[in-house]
Coordinates of C-alpha atoms in Angstrom, one line a residue:
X279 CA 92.8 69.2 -33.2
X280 CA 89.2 69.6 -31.5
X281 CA 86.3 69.4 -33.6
X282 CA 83.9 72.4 -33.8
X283 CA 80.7 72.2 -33.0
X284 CA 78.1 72.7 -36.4
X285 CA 77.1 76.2 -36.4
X286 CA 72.9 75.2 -36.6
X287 CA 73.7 73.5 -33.4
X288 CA 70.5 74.6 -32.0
X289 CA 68.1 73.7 -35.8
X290 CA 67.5 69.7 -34.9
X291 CA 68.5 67.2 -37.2
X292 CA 67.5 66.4 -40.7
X293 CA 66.4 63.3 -39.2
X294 CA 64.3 65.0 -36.5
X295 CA 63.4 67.8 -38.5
X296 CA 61.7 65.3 -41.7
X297 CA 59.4 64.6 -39.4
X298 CA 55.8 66.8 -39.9
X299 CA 53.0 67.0 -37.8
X300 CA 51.1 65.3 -40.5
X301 CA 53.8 62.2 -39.9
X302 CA 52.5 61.8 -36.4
X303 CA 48.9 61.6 -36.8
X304 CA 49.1 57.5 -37.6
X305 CA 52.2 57.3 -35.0
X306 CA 49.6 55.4 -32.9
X307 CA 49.4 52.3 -35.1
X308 CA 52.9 52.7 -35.4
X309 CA 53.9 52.3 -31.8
X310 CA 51.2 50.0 -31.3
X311 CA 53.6 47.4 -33.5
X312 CA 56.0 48.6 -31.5
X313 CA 54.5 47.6 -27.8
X314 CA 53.5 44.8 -29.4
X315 CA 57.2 44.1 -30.1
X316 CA 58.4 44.9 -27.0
X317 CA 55.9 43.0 -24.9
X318 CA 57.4 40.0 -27.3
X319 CA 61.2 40.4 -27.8
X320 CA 62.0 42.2 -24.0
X321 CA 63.2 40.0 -20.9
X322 CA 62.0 42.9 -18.9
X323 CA 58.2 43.2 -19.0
X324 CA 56.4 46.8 -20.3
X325 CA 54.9 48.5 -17.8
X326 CA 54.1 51.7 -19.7
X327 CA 54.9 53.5 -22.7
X328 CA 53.7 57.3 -23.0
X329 CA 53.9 59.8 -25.7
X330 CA 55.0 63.1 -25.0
X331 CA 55.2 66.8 -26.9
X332 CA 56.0 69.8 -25.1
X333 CA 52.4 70.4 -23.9
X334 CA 50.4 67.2 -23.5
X335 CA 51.1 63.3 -23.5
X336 CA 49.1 60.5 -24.2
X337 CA 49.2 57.1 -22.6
X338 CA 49.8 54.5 -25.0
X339 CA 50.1 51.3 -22.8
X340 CA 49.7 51.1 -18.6
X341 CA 50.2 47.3 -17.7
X342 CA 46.9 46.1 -15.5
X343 CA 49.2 45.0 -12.2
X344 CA 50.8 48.7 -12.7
X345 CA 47.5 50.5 -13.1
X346 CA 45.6 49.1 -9.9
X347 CA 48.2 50.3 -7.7
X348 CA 48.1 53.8 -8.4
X349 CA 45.4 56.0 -8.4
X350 CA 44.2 58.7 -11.1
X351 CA 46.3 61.5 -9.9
X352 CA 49.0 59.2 -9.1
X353 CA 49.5 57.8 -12.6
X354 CA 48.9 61.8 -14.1
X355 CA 52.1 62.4 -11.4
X356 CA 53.9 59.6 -12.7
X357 CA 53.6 60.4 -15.9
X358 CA 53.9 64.1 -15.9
X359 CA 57.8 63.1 -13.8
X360 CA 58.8 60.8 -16.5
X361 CA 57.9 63.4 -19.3
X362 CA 59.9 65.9 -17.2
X363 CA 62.7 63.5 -17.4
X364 CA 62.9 63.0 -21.1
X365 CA 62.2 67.0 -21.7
X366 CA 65.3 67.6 -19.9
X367 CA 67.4 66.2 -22.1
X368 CA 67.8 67.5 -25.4
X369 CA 68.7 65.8 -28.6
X370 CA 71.9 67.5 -29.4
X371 CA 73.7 69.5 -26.6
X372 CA 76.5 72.1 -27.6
X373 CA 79.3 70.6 -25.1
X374 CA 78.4 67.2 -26.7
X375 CA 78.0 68.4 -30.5
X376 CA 80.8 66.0 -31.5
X377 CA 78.5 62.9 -30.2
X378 CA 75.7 63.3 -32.4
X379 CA 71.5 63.6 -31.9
X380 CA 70.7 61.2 -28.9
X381 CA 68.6 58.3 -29.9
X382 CA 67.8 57.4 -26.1
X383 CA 68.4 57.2 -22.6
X384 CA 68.2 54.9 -20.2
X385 CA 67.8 55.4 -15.9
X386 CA 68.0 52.2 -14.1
X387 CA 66.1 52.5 -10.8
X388 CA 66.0 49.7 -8.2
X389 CA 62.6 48.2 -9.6
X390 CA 62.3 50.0 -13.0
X391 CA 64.1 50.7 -16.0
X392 CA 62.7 53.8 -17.8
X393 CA 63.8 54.2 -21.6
X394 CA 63.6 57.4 -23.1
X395 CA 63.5 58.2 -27.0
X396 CA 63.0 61.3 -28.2
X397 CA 61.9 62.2 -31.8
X398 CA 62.0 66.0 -31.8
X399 CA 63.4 68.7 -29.7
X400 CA 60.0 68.7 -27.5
X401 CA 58.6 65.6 -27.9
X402 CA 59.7 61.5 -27.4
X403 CA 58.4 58.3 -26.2
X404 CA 59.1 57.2 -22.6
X405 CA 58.9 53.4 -21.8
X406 CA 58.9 51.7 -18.2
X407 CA 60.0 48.3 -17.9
X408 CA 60.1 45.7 -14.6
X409 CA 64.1 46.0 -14.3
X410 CA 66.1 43.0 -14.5
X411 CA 69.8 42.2 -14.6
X412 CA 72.2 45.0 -15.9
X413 CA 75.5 43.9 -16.3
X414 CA 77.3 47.0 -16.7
X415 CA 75.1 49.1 -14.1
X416 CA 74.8 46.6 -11.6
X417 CA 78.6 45.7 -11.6
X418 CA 79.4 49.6 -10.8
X419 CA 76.8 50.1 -8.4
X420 CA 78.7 47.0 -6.6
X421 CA 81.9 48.5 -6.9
X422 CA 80.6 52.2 -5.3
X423 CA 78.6 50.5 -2.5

């Protein structure tokens, strides 16, 4: 038997929806631990980490080597095509109800790794990394070559 899909399907989670506007103000410090962590426990390197909402962002982190390569409107680009990215995917989907809220995800390109994790239905943090080895991905992309 096929499981049905919760009929608030489209009301985000409890988890998602506990979260207030007045919960994000200090989110800053909060993600500054969290860069902080990353930089330290990663094997890839941070290039970026950006907070989104539907209708602005913020750059919390640009590594120096990444930042003197692109210009101004380059890095707004950049940016603005990541958030795009996360945006389109939603944290629960109605074919996928069965799978639960999506914590993250994850596109491998040939230099970068880009991790998305969204915390409500319009908003998430997007980080870049250097890309290093990937197992799983880089065995496939072997085997379709």
């Amino acid at each position: 038997m096929a499981d049905t899909p919760p009929d608030d399907l489209d009301a985000p989670s409890d988890e998602m929806a506990a979260i207030d506007d007045d919960e994000l103000d200090d989110v800053d410090e909060q993600v500054r631990d969290l860069i902080d962590d990353l930089r330290d426990e990663s094997d890839a390197s941070l290039r970026s980490a950006i907070r989104y909402t539907a209708d602005d962002y913020d750059v919390l982190f640009l590594r120096e080597d990444v930042a003197d390569t692109l210009s101004i409107p380059e890095r707004e680009e950049r940016a603005e095509t990541l958030i795009m990215k996360g945006l389109s995917d939603p944290p629960q989907e109605g074919a996928l109800f069965d799978f639960g809220t999506l914590d993250a995800t994850m596109r491998f390109y040939d230099n970068v790794l880009v991790a998305h994790f969204p915390y409500r239905e319009w908003s998430g943090i997007v980080f870049t990394f250097d890309r290093t080895e990937a197992p799983l991905v880089d065995l496939v992309h072997e085997h379709i070559e």
